[in-house]
Amino acid sequence: MARQPRSLAGKVVAITGGGRGIGAATAAALVGAEAKVAIGDLDLAVATATADRLGGDTVAFPLDVTDRSGFTKFLEEVEGRLGPIDILVNNAGIMPLGRFEDESDRTTTHLLEINLHAVIHGTREAVKRMRPRGSGHIVNIASVAGKAGFPGGATYCATKHGVVGLSEAVRVELRGSGVELSVVMPGIVRTELAAGLKEARFFKSVEATEVADAIVKALRKPRFEVYVPASLDAMNRITRLMPRSVAEWIVRSLKGDQILLDAEGDARKDYEARAAASAPTTDREAAG
């Protein structure tokens, strides 16, 4: 007998980086499924505007995911306002681009803090809350870059590989606990993060709403790996069966190795500036 989809009505959901892009689209989709959604975002004004637009029980909180005590406080505030968290979506992330040798150590550290360490911390905090109750679902937003390497985004790829690896291991630890875990791996998503990126051959970009719909589907009928579009799953499986030289030739033929390197700088200027501005300034930088 086919498993019936789970109802999301009344479920308490916390979404990091929920003010814009995939996070905001996911919040909208979950509100449409009658869940109670809490949006955490570094930009409280944007988070509040998104929450007000969605209505219902949607609430907004300030959240800097690199502040681990602040991240924990965010989860506590969500539970204090809405009740125990049923679903955590670790969505916050940045994607500054450029050649590896040109990347500053500050940028490297900031990428690791937001894209990986915050996901580790959020996942751990969610497990601590969910395992004792024997239920819950953690959704970690990675990328197809978590399964391959793309020139122009070396450290970004490293962080997303880390998210996939973390999710693989924690999923096994949670087996039989009643807590589900999904890792979402989109290709190019038409949000501000992907500004200036060109289309890849044979694999069209997707909208944030398509990723949100895939997340909701995985919450209703839990599964671990979620590719968006689904065709990326088949491509990943096929290329991994091939000799590396053949797989790399296919990627080059499809111009996949140029997607991040050929990003249009002018189109990314505003996004790159905002991502850089979100990095904390060290005492040495402030003095120097």
Short mmCIF file of C-alpha atoms in Angstrom, two decimals:
data_model
loop_
_atom_site.label_atom_id
_atom_site.label_comp_id
_atom_site.label_asym_id
_atom_site.label_seq_id
_atom_site.Cartn_x
_atom_site.Cartn_y
_atom_site.Cartn_z
CA MET A 1 0.00 0.00 0.00
CA ALA A 2 1.35 3.42 -0.98
CA ARG A 3 2.38 5.59 1.92
CA GLN A 4 0.00 8.50 2.44
CA PRO A 5 1.50 12.00 2.29
CA ARG A 6 2.05 13.58 5.68
CA SER A 7 0.01 16.60 6.62
CA LEU A 8 2.02 19.74 7.35
CA ALA A 9 -0.91 21.59 8.90
CA GLY A 10 0.05 23.03 12.26
CA LYS A 11 3.70 21.95 11.97
CA VAL A 12 6.20 24.45 13.38
CA VAL A 13 8.89 25.32 10.84
CA ALA A 14 12.04 27.41 11.30
CA ILE A 15 13.82 28.63 8.16
CA THR A 16 17.25 30.27 8.17
CA GLY A 17 17.89 32.93 5.55
CA GLY A 18 14.14 32.99 4.99
CA GLY A 19 13.73 36.60 3.95
CA ARG A 20 14.70 36.15 0.30
CA GLY A 21 15.12 33.60 -2.46
CA ILE A 22 14.66 29.91 -1.76
CA GLY A 23 14.01 30.59 1.92
CA ALA A 24 11.16 33.00 1.23
CA ALA A 25 9.68 30.73 -1.45
CA THR A 26 9.83 27.78 0.95
CA ALA A 27 8.16 29.83 3.67
CA ALA A 28 5.36 30.72 1.25
CA ALA A 29 4.88 27.10 0.19
CA LEU A 30 4.72 25.93 3.80
CA VAL A 31 2.30 28.66 4.82
CA GLY A 32 0.18 27.45 1.90
CA ALA A 33 0.35 23.97 3.46
CA GLU A 34 -0.99 25.48 6.72
CA ALA A 35 2.29 25.19 8.64
CA LYS A 36 3.33 27.75 11.25
CA VAL A 37 6.50 29.35 9.92
CA ALA A 38 9.28 31.31 11.61
CA ILE A 39 11.66 33.21 9.34
CA GLY A 40 15.17 33.97 10.57
CA ASP A 41 17.30 36.39 8.57
CA LEU A 42 20.26 38.72 9.02
CA ASP A 43 18.10 41.47 7.49
CA LEU A 44 15.20 41.73 9.93
CA ALA A 45 13.38 44.33 7.83
CA VAL A 46 13.31 41.95 4.84
CA ALA A 47 12.29 39.01 7.05
CA THR A 48 9.47 41.05 8.60
CA ALA A 49 8.22 42.21 5.22
CA THR A 50 8.18 38.61 3.98
CA ALA A 51 6.36 37.42 7.10
CA ASP A 52 3.79 40.21 6.80
CA ARG A 53 3.19 39.37 3.16
CA LEU A 54 2.65 35.68 3.92
CA GLY A 55 0.35 36.34 6.85
CA GLY A 56 -1.13 33.58 8.98
CA ASP A 57 1.05 32.60 11.94
CA THR A 58 4.26 33.62 10.15
CA VAL A 59 6.76 35.41 12.36
CA ALA A 60 10.17 36.95 11.76
CA PHE A 61 13.29 37.04 13.93
CA PRO A 62 16.77 38.49 13.49
CA LEU A 63 19.30 35.73 12.84
CA ASP A 64 23.03 35.73 12.18
CA VAL A 65 23.76 32.03 11.65
CA THR A 66 27.48 32.61 12.27
CA ASP A 67 26.63 33.58 15.87
CA ARG A 68 26.08 30.11 17.29
CA SER A 69 24.69 31.24 20.63
CA GLY A 70 22.41 33.61 18.71
CA PHE A 71 21.33 30.73 16.44
CA THR A 72 20.41 28.67 19.49
CA LYS A 73 18.52 31.64 20.94
CA PHE A 74 16.60 31.97 17.66
CA LEU A 75 15.42 28.36 17.94
CA GLU A 76 14.45 28.92 21.56
CA GLU A 77 12.47 32.04 20.63
CA VAL A 78 10.67 30.18 17.84
CA GLU A 79 9.68 27.43 20.26
CA GLY A 80 8.61 29.99 22.83
CA ARG A 81 6.34 31.70 20.29
CA LEU A 82 5.05 28.81 18.15
CA GLY A 83 5.83 25.59 20.04
CA PRO A 84 8.35 22.75 19.57
CA ILE A 85 10.05 22.87 16.18
CA ASP A 86 8.92 20.08 13.87
CA ILE A 87 10.95 21.13 10.83
CA LEU A 88 14.23 23.04 10.50
CA VAL A 89 15.30 24.27 7.06
CA ASN A 90 19.01 25.17 7.05
CA ASN A 91 18.84 27.47 4.06
CA ALA A 92 21.13 30.45 4.74
CA GLY A 93 24.09 30.56 2.37
CA ILE A 94 26.30 32.78 0.21
CA MET A 95 28.14 32.24 -3.08
CA PRO A 96 30.92 34.74 -3.78
CA LEU A 97 32.68 33.76 -7.00
CA GLY A 98 36.17 34.13 -8.41
CA ARG A 99 39.37 32.25 -9.06
CA PHE A 100 40.58 30.30 -6.06
CA GLU A 101 43.94 32.06 -5.82
CA ASP A 102 42.23 35.46 -5.71
CA GLU A 103 39.93 34.58 -2.80
CA SER A 104 40.77 36.32 0.47
CA ASP A 105 41.10 34.39 3.71
CA ARG A 106 38.26 36.51 5.09
CA THR A 107 35.98 35.34 2.28
CA THR A 108 37.03 31.72 2.81
CA THR A 109 36.26 31.90 6.53
CA HIS A 110 32.93 33.62 5.92
CA LEU A 111 31.88 30.94 3.42
CA LEU A 112 32.77 28.17 5.85
CA GLU A 113 30.98 29.86 8.74
CA ILE A 114 27.69 30.47 6.89
CA ASN A 115 27.49 27.57 4.44
CA LEU A 116 28.90 24.78 6.58
CA HIS A 117 29.46 25.53 10.26
CA ALA A 118 26.00 27.08 10.62
CA VAL A 119 24.43 24.00 9.03
CA ILE A 120 26.38 21.78 11.41
CA HIS A 121 25.23 23.82 14.40
CA GLY A 122 21.62 24.03 13.25
CA THR A 123 21.47 20.31 12.52
CA ARG A 124 22.92 19.45 15.93
CA GLU A 125 20.48 21.75 17.73
CA ALA A 126 17.57 20.27 15.81
CA VAL A 127 18.62 16.70 16.62
CA LYS A 128 18.84 17.57 20.32
CA ARG A 129 15.25 18.82 20.21
CA MET A 130 13.73 16.23 17.89
CA ARG A 131 15.32 12.92 18.92
CA PRO A 132 13.81 12.93 22.45
CA ARG A 133 10.36 13.48 20.91
CA GLY A 134 10.90 10.76 18.31
CA SER A 135 9.83 12.99 15.42
CA GLY A 136 10.96 15.88 13.27
CA HIS A 137 12.50 16.66 9.89
CA ILE A 138 15.74 18.50 9.10
CA VAL A 139 16.20 19.93 5.61
CA ASN A 140 19.73 20.96 4.64
CA ILE A 141 20.03 23.07 1.49
CA ALA A 142 23.18 22.04 -0.37
CA SER A 143 23.66 22.25 -4.14
CA VAL A 144 24.56 20.10 -7.11
CA ALA A 145 27.97 21.65 -6.34
CA GLY A 146 27.96 19.32 -3.34
CA LYS A 147 28.43 16.41 -5.76
CA ALA A 148 30.91 17.96 -8.21
CA GLY A 149 33.55 20.67 -8.50
CA PHE A 150 32.94 23.87 -10.48
CA PRO A 151 35.82 26.24 -11.30
CA GLY A 152 35.20 29.74 -10.00
CA GLY A 153 33.52 28.51 -6.84
CA ALA A 154 36.05 26.17 -5.23
CA THR A 155 35.36 27.04 -1.60
CA TYR A 156 31.62 27.23 -2.24
CA CYS A 157 31.81 23.69 -3.63
CA ALA A 158 33.83 22.59 -0.60
CA THR A 159 31.14 23.88 1.76
CA LYS A 160 28.36 22.16 -0.15
CA HIS A 161 30.31 18.88 -0.26
CA GLY A 162 30.56 19.31 3.50
CA VAL A 163 26.80 19.75 3.85
CA VAL A 164 26.18 16.59 1.80
CA GLY A 165 28.72 14.60 3.84
CA LEU A 166 27.31 15.87 7.13
CA SER A 167 23.80 14.95 6.03
CA GLU A 168 24.87 11.47 4.93
CA ALA A 169 26.44 10.73 8.31
CA VAL A 170 23.73 12.25 10.51
CA ARG A 171 21.04 10.45 8.53
CA VAL A 172 22.61 7.11 9.47
CA GLU A 173 22.90 8.18 13.11
CA LEU A 174 19.19 9.05 13.12
CA ARG A 175 18.02 5.76 11.63
CA GLY A 176 15.15 4.40 13.71
CA SER A 177 14.83 7.61 15.75
CA GLY A 178 11.74 8.92 13.97
CA VAL A 179 13.69 12.01 12.83
CA GLU A 180 13.99 12.47 9.06
CA LEU A 181 16.72 14.30 7.17
CA SER A 182 16.72 15.56 3.58
CA VAL A 183 19.53 17.19 1.62
CA VAL A 184 18.39 19.42 -1.24
CA MET A 185 20.67 19.85 -4.26
CA PRO A 186 19.48 22.44 -6.76
CA GLY A 187 21.27 23.45 -9.93
CA ILE A 188 21.11 27.11 -10.94
CA VAL A 189 18.23 28.81 -9.15
CA ARG A 190 17.13 32.20 -10.42
CA THR A 191 17.67 34.18 -7.24
CA GLU A 192 20.03 37.03 -6.40
CA LEU A 193 22.69 34.47 -5.47
CA ALA A 194 22.82 33.31 -9.11
CA ALA A 195 22.92 36.80 -10.63
CA GLY A 196 25.06 36.91 -13.75
CA LEU A 197 25.17 33.14 -14.29
CA LYS A 198 24.46 31.86 -17.78
CA GLU A 199 22.27 28.89 -18.64
CA ALA A 200 23.93 25.48 -18.78
CA ARG A 201 23.41 23.36 -21.89
CA PHE A 202 20.55 20.84 -21.57
CA PHE A 203 19.89 21.81 -17.94
CA LYS A 204 17.68 24.84 -17.59
CA SER A 205 17.76 26.98 -14.49
CA VAL A 206 14.84 26.74 -12.10
CA GLU A 207 12.81 29.17 -10.04
CA ALA A 208 12.94 29.33 -6.25
CA THR A 209 9.32 28.19 -6.18
CA GLU A 210 10.33 24.92 -7.87
CA VAL A 211 12.88 24.23 -5.12
CA ALA A 212 10.26 25.12 -2.50
CA ASP A 213 7.76 22.72 -4.06
CA ALA A 214 10.39 19.94 -4.02
CA ILE A 215 11.08 20.62 -0.33
CA VAL A 216 7.39 20.44 0.55
CA LYS A 217 7.09 17.21 -1.42
CA ALA A 218 10.03 15.70 0.51
CA LEU A 219 8.44 16.75 3.80
CA ARG A 220 5.14 15.13 2.86
CA LYS A 221 6.80 11.93 1.61
CA PRO A 222 10.27 11.87 3.22
CA ARG A 223 13.27 11.08 1.05
CA PHE A 224 16.91 11.88 1.55
CA GLU A 225 18.33 13.18 -1.74
CA VAL A 226 16.32 15.89 -3.46
CA TYR A 227 17.65 17.15 -6.81
CA VAL A 228 16.09 20.19 -8.52
CA PRO A 229 15.52 19.68 -11.38
CA ALA A 230 15.17 15.91 -10.96
CA SER A 231 17.18 15.34 -14.17
CA LEU A 232 20.34 16.28 -12.25
CA ASP A 233 19.99 13.03 -10.31
CA ALA A 234 20.19 10.97 -13.50
CA MET A 235 23.17 12.97 -14.77
CA ASN A 236 24.99 12.49 -11.46
CA ARG A 237 24.37 8.75 -11.46
CA ILE A 238 25.46 8.32 -15.07
CA THR A 239 28.67 10.34 -14.84
CA ARG A 240 29.76 8.54 -11.66
CA LEU A 241 29.70 5.24 -13.53
CA MET A 242 32.08 6.61 -16.18
CA PRO A 243 35.85 6.95 -16.13
CA ARG A 244 36.78 10.40 -14.78
CA SER A 245 38.23 11.52 -18.13
CA VAL A 246 34.96 10.73 -19.93
CA ALA A 247 32.82 12.39 -17.26
CA GLU A 248 34.98 15.52 -17.36
CA TRP A 249 34.77 15.60 -21.16
CA ILE A 250 30.98 15.55 -20.92
CA VAL A 251 31.01 18.41 -18.42
CA ARG A 252 33.30 20.44 -20.68
CA SER A 253 31.13 19.69 -23.71
CA LEU A 254 28.10 21.00 -21.84
CA LYS A 255 30.12 24.07 -20.72
CA GLY A 256 29.48 23.04 -17.13
CA ASP A 257 33.06 23.98 -16.22
CA GLN A 258 32.40 27.58 -17.29
CA ILE A 259 29.15 28.31 -15.45
CA LEU A 260 30.73 29.98 -12.44
CA LEU A 261 33.90 31.25 -14.14
CA ASP A 262 31.91 33.10 -16.82
CA ALA A 263 29.57 34.87 -14.41
CA GLU A 264 28.95 38.46 -15.48
CA GLY A 265 30.70 40.65 -12.91
CA ASP A 266 28.51 43.73 -13.37
CA ALA A 267 25.34 41.70 -12.87
CA ARG A 268 26.75 40.25 -9.64
CA LYS A 269 28.14 43.49 -8.23
CA ASP A 270 25.28 44.24 -5.82
CA TYR A 271 25.02 40.65 -4.58
CA GLU A 272 28.77 40.27 -4.07
CA ALA A 273 28.88 43.55 -2.14
CA ARG A 274 26.02 42.49 0.15
CA ALA A 275 27.60 39.09 0.76
CA ALA A 276 30.94 40.69 1.60
CA ALA A 277 29.31 43.24 3.90
CA SER A 278 27.72 40.45 5.95
CA ALA A 279 31.15 39.22 7.03
CA PRO A 280 32.20 40.45 10.48
CA THR A 281 35.21 42.75 10.64
CA THR A 282 38.05 41.46 12.78
CA ASP A 283 39.85 43.69 15.27
CA ARG A 284 42.94 43.58 13.05
CA GLU A 285 40.98 44.72 9.99
CA ALA A 286 39.30 47.50 11.98
CA ALA A 287 42.68 48.71 13.17
CA GLY A 288 44.40 48.43 9.84
#
